[in-house]
Coordinates of C-alpha atoms and ligand atoms in Angstrom, one line a residue:
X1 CA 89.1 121.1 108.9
X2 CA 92.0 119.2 109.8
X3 CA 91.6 115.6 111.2
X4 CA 94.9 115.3 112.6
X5 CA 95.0 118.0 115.3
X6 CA 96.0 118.7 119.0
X7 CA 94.0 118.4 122.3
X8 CA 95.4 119.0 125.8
X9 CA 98.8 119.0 124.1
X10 CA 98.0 115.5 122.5
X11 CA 98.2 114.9 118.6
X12 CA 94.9 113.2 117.8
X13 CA 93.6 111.1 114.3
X14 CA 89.8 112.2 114.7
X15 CA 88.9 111.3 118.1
X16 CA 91.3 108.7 119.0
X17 CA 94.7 109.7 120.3
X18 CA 97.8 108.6 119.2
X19 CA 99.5 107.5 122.2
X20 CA 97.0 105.0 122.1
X21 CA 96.9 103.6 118.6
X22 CA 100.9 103.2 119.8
X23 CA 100.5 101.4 123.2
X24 CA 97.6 99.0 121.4
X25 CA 99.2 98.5 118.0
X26 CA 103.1 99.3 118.3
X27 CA 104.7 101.5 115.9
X28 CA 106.1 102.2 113.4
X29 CA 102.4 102.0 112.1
X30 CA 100.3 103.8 109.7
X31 CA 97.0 105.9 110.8
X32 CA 94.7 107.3 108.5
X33 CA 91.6 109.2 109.1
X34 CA 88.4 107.9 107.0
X35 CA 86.7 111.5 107.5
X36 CA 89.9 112.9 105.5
X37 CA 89.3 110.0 102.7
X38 CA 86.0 111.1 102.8
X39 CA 86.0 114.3 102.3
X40 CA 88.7 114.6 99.7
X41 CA 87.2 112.4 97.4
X42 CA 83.9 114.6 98.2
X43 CA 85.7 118.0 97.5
X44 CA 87.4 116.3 94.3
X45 CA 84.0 114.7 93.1
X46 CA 81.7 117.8 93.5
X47 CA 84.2 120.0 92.1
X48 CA 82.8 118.1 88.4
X49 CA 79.9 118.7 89.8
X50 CA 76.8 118.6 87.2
X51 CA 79.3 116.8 84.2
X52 CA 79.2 113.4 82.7
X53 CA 82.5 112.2 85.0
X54 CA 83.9 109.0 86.7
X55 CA 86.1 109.3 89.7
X56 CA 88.6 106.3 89.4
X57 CA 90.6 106.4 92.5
X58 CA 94.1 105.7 91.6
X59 CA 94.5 102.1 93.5
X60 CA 98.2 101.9 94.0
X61 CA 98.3 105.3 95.5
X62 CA 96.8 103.7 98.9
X63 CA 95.8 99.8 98.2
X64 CA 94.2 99.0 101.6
X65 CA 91.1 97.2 101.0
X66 CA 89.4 99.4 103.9
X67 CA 90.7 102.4 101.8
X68 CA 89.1 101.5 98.6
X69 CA 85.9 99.9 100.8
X70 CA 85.3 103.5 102.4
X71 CA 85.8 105.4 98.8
X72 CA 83.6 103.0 97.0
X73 CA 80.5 103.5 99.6
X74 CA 80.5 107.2 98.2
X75 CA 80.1 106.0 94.2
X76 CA 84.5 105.6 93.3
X77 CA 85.6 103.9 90.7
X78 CA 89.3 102.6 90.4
X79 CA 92.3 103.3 88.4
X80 CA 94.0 99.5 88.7
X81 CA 97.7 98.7 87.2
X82 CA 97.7 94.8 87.9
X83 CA 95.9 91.9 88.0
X84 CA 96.2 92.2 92.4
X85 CA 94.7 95.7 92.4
X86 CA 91.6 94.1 90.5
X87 CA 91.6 92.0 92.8
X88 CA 91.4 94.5 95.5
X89 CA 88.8 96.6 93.9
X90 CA 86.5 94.0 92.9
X91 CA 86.8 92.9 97.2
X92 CA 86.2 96.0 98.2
X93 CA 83.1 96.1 96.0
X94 CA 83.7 98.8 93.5
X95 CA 81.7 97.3 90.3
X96 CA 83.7 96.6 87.0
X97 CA 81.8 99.2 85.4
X98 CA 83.6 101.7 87.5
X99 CA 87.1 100.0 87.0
X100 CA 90.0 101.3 84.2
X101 CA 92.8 99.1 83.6
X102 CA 96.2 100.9 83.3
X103 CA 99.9 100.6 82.8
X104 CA 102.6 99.3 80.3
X105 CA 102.7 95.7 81.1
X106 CA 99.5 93.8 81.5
X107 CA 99.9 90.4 81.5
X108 CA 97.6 88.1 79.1
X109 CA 95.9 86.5 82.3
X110 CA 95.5 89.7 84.0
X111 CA 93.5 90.9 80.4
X112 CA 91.6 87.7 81.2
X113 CA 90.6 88.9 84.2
X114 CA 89.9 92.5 83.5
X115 CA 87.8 91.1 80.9
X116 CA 85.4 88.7 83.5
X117 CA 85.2 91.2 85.4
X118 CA 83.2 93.5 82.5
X119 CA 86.3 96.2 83.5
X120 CA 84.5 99.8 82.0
X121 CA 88.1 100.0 80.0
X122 CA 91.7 99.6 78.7
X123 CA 93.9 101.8 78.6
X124 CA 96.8 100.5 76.2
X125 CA 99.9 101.8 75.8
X126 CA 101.2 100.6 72.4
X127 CA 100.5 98.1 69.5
X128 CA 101.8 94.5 70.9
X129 CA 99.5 94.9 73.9
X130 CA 96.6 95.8 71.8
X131 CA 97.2 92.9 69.8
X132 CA 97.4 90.8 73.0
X133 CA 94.3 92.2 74.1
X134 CA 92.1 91.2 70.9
X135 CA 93.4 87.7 71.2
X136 CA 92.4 87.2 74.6
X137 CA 89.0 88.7 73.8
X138 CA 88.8 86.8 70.7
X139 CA 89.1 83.8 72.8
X140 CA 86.6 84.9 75.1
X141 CA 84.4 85.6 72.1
X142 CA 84.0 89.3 73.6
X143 CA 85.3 92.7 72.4
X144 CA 87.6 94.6 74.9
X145 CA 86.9 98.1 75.3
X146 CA 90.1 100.7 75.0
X147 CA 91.4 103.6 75.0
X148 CA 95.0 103.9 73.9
X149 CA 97.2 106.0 76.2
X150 CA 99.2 108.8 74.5
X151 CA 101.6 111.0 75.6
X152 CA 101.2 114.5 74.9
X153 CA 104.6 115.3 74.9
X154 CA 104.1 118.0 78.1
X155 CA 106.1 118.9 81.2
X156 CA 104.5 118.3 84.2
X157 CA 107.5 119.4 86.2
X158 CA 108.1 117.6 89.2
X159 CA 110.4 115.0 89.8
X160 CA 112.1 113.3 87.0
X161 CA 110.7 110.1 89.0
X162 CA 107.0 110.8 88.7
X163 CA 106.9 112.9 85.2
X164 CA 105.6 110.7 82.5
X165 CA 104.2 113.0 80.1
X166 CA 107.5 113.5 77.7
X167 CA 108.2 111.8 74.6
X168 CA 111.3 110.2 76.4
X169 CA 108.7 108.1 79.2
X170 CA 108.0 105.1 78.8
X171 CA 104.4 105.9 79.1
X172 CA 101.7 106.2 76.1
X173 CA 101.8 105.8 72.3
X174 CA 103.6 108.6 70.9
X175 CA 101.5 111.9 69.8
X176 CA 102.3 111.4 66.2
X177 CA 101.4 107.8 66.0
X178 CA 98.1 108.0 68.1
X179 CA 95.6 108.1 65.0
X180 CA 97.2 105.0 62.9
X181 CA 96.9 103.4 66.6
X182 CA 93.3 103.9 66.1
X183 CA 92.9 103.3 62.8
X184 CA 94.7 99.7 63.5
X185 CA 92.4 99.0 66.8
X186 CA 89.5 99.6 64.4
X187 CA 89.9 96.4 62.3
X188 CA 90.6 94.1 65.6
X189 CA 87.7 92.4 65.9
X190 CA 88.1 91.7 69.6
X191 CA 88.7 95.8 70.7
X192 CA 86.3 98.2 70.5
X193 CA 87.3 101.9 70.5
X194 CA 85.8 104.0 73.2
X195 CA 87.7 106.9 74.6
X196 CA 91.3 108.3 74.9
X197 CA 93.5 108.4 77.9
X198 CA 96.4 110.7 78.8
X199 CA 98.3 110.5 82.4
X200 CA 101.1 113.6 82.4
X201 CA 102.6 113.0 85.8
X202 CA 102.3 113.2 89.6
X203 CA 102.6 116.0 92.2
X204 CA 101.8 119.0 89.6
X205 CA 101.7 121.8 91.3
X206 CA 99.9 124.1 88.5
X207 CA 97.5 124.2 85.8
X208 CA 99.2 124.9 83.4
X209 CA 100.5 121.2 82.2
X210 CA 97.0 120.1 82.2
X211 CA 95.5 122.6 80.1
X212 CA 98.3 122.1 77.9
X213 CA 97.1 118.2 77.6
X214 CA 93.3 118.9 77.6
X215 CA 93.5 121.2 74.5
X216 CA 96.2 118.8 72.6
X217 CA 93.7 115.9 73.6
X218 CA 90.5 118.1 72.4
X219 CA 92.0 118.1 69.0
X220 CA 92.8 114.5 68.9
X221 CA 88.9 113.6 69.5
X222 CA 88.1 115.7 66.8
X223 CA 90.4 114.2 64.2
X224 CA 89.6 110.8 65.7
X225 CA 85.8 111.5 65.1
X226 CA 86.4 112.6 61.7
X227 CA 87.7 109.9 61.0
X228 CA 84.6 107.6 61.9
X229 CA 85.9 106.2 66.0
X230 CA 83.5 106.5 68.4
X231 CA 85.2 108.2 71.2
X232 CA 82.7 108.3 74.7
X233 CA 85.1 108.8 77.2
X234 CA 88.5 111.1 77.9
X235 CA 90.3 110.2 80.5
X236 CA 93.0 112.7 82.0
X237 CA 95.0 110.6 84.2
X238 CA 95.4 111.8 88.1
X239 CA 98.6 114.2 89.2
X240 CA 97.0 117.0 91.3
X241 CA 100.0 118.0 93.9
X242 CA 99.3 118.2 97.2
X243 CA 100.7 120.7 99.9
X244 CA 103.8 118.8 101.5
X245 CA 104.9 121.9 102.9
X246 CA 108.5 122.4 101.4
X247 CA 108.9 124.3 98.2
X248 CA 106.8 127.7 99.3
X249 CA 104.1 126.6 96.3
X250 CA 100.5 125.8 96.5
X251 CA 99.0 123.2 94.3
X252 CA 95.7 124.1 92.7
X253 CA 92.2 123.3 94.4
X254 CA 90.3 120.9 92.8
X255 CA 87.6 123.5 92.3
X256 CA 90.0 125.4 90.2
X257 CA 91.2 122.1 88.3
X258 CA 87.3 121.6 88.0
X259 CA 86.7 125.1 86.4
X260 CA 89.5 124.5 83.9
X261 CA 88.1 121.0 83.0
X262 CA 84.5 122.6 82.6
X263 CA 85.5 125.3 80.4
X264 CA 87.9 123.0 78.0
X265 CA 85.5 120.3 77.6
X266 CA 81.9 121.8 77.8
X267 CA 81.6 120.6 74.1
X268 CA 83.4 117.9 73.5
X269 CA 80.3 115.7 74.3
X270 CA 83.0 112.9 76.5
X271 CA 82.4 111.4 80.1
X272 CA 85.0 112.7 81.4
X273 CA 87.3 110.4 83.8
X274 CA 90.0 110.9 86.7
X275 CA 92.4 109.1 88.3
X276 CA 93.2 111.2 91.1
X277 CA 95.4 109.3 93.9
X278 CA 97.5 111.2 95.8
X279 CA 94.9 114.2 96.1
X280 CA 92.8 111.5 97.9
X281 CA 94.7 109.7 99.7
X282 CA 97.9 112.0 100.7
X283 CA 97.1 113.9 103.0
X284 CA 94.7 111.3 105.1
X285 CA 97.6 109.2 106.6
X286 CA 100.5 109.5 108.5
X287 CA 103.5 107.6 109.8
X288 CA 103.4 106.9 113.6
X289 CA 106.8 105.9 115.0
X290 CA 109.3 106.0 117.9
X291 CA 112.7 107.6 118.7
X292 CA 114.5 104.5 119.4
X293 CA 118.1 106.3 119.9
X294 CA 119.6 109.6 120.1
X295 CA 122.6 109.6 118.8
X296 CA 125.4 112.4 118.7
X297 CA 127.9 112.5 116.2
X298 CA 130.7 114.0 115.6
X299 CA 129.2 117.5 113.4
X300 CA 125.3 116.4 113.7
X301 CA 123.1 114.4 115.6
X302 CA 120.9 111.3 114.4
X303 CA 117.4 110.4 115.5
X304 CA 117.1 107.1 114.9
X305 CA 113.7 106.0 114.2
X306 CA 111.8 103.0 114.6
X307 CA 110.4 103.3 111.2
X308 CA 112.5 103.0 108.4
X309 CA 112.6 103.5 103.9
X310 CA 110.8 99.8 103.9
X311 CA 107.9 101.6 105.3
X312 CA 108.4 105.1 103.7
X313 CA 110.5 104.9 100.8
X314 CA 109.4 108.4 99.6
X315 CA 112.5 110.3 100.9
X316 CA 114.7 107.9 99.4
X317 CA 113.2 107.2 95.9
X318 CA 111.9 111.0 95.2
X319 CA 114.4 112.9 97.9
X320 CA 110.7 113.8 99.4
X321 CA 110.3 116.3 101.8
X322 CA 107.5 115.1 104.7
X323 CA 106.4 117.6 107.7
X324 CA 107.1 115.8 110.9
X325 CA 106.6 116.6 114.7
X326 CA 106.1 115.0 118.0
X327 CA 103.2 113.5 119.5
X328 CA 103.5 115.3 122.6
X329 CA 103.3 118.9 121.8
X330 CA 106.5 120.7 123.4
X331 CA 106.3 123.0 126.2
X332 CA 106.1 126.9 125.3
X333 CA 109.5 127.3 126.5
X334 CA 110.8 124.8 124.8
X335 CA 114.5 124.4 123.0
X336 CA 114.9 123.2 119.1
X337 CA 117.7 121.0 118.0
X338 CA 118.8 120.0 114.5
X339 CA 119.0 116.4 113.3
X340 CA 119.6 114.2 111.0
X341 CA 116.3 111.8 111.0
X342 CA 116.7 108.6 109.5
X343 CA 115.8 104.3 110.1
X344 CA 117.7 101.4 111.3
X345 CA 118.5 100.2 107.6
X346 CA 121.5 99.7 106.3
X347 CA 121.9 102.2 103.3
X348 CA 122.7 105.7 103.6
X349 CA 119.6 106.1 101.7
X350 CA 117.4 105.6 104.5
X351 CA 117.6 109.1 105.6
X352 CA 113.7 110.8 106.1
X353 CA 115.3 114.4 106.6
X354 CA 118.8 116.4 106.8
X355 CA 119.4 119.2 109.1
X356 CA 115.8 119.0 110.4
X357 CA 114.9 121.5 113.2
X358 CA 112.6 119.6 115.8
X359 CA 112.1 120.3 119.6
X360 CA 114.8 118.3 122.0
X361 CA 113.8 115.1 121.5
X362 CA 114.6 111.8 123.7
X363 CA 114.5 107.8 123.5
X364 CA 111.0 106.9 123.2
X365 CA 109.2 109.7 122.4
X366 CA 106.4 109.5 119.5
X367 CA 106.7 111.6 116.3
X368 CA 104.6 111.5 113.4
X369 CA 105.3 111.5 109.8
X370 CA 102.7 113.7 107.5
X371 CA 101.1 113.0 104.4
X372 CA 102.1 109.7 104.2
X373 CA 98.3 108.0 103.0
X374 CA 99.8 108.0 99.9
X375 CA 102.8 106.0 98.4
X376 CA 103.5 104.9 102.0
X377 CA 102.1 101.7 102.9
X378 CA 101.7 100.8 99.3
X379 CA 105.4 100.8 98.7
X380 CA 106.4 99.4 101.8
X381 CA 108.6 96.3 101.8
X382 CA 110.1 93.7 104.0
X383 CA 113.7 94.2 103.5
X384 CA 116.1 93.6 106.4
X385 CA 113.3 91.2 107.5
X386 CA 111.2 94.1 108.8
X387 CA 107.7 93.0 109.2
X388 CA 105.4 95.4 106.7
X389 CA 103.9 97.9 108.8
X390 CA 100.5 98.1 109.9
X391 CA 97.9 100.1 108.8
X392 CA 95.2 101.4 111.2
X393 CA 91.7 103.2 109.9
X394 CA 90.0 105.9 112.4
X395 CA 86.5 106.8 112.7
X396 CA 85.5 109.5 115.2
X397 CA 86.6 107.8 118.3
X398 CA 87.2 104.1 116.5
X399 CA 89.7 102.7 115.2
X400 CA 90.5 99.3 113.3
X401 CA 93.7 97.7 112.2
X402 CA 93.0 97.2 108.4
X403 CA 96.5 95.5 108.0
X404 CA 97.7 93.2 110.7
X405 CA 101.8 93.3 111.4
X406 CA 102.9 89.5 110.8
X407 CA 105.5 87.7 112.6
X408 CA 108.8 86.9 111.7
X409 CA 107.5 83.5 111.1
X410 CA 104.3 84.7 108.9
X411 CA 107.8 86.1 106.9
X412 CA 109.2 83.0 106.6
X413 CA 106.3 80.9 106.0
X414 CA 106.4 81.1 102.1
X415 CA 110.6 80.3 102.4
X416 CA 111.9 76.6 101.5
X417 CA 115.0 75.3 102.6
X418 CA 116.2 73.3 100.2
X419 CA 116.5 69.7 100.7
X420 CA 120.2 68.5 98.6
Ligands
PLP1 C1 100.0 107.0 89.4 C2 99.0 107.1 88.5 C3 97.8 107.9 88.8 C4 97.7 108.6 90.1 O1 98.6 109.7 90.2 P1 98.4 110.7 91.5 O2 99.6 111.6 91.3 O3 98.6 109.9 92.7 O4 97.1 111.4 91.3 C5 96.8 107.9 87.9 N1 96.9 107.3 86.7 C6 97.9 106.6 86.3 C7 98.0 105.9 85.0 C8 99.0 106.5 87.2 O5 100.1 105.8 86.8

């Protein structure tokens, strides 16, 4: 069931129409629909039904503390990459228990912090950190549990932006250096071995690159056993694609990705842990915003929008393609006209779509931008001075705003002048 649909013409988020949310909150503004968040994080969990597993929603995917508040009221864990997405999780009330710790470059105090919070693991990504780790837990007098991040050396496909499986990322220790990284973690008094981590990419589309991993990472747990670690837990990273409605393909289900996990792991004796963030959140937000101008060129016309790539920089960092249409459905007889969409900014780059086919569209109509819950509001920015957009939360015929839009001056509130 779809949770962004059309009554008496209207595009609706649940119950609540849109034309609303725009008249009460302004736009450009984000709209996300908790039943969507709820049930793709039930589809995704059941799917593992019956296994040892941990869903640790991927935080930057969609930060909102209302995000990771409704996820962690069904059992999520998290998937944090800095010291301020702990601090998200923790507010929202995920326990640390159910929190991983990932990325390249953790900082010693954000260690610190992991390590109050009794974070369930590490996942370290080469030698120096691991030595920074043991010192901060040395200090703490406590032992830091980790699992090193390695890189399988797989194609995910995708993006060269969002693969990070290959031996040329940045990501992981390298496959042929994985079991001296254990062997070393062993004599650190402050790090305690406990599982092993792998994260090939984002928006994979087929099974293939996953299987791939699993089975190289199977092996590795063996060897790693042999050799006297205690390994409990095997994390695959996130990456499940998500329909976006451009390329003709359809990503997996997650009952097939949950088939493929059961039948590769069913004797490997690991809790098996996910980081699935796009696959939640995608597809359970969109972009509202306005036509501001329609302006004809001299070989193609422009819609410019009131949203911009500060609020969605997906098109311009990835060259993403995102469904769009208007608020209003058109009329049957309606005519189509192609455009160029794109945002007030000032780089060519702010462009959402090229040649697009939309009905006629005018100076203040409403159009939405789809599957936009994910890597939307989370990598919105304020540049040109454009107040972060808002984010509103729906349930049935409710709706909150779960990030306010400041002022100019709220802006300018952490600016100095100087005073020579
Ligand atoms: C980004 C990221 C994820 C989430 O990826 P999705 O494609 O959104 O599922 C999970 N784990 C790590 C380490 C990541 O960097």
């Amino acid at each position: 069931m779809r949770h962004f649909d059309f009554k008496d013409g209207e595009l609706y988020a649940e119950g609540v129409a849109l034309s609303r949310i725009a008249a009460e909150v302004g736009t450009p503004v984000y709209v996300y629909s908790s039943a969507t968040f709820e049930r793709h994080y039930r589809v995704f969990a059941d799917s593992f039904s019956g296994m040892d597993t941990l869903v640790a929603y991927s935080v930057k995917a969609n930060s909102n503390i209302a995000v990771l508040q409704t996820l962690a009221k069904l059992g999520a864990g998290a998937d944090v990459v800095s010291g301020g997405e702990l601090a998200r999780a923790l507010i929202a009330g995920i326990p640390g228990a159910r929190i991983v710790f990932s990325g390249v470059g953790k900082t010693k105090s954000e260690m610190s912090d992991a390590l109050d919070a009794n974070i369930k693991m590490f996942n370290v990504e080469s030698l120096p950190e691991l030595h920074a780790l043991n010192a901060v837990a040395m200090q703490k007098g406590v032992r830091a549990p980790i699992a090193f991040r390695v890189n399988p050396d797989v194609s995910a496909g995708g993006h060269e932006k969002i693969s990070t499986g290959k031996k040329e990322n940045k990501f992981g220790i390298a496959w042929s250096g994985a079991e001296q990284a254990y062997a070393e973690a062993a004599r650190l008094p402050g790090i305690e071995v406990v599982g092993v981590d792998v994260h090939i990419g984002s928006q994979i589309d087929d099974l293939a690159p996953f299987e791939a991993a699993i089975v190289k990472v199977a092996g590795l747990i063996t060897r790693l056993r042999e050799q006297g670690h205690t390994i409990r837990a095997f994390d695959i990273g996130g990456g499940l694609g998500i329909p976006y409605g451009d390329n003709g393909r359809t990503p997996p289900q997650p009952s097939e990705y949950g088939a493929l996990v059961r039948r590769l792991t069913a004797d490997l004796d690991v809790q098996m842990v996910f980081e699935p963030g796009r696959m939640i959140a995608g597809n359970s937000g969109i972009l509202l915003t306005q036509v501001l101008y329609v302006k004809q060129g001299e070989d193609r016309d422009f819609l410019i929008l009131d949203a911009a790539m500060n609020d969605l920089l997906r098109p311009a960092l990835y060259d993403a393609f995102h469904d769009m249409e208007p608020v209003c459905a058109p009329g049957p007889d309606y005519t189509s006209h192609t455009y160029d969409i794109v945002g007030p900014i000032c780089e060519s780059g702010d462009t959402f779509a090229k040649g697009r086919e939309m009905p006629e569209l005018s100076s203040g109509d409403l159009i939405v931008i789809h599957s936009t819950g994910a890597y939307g509001a989370a990598q919105s920015s304020q540049y040109n001075t454009r107040p972060l957009v808002p984010e509103v939360m729906v349930r049935g015929d409710e709706y909150r705003v779960i990030r306010e839009r400041p002022t100019v001056m709220d802006i300018l509130k952490t600016e100095r002048l100087v005073d020579w």
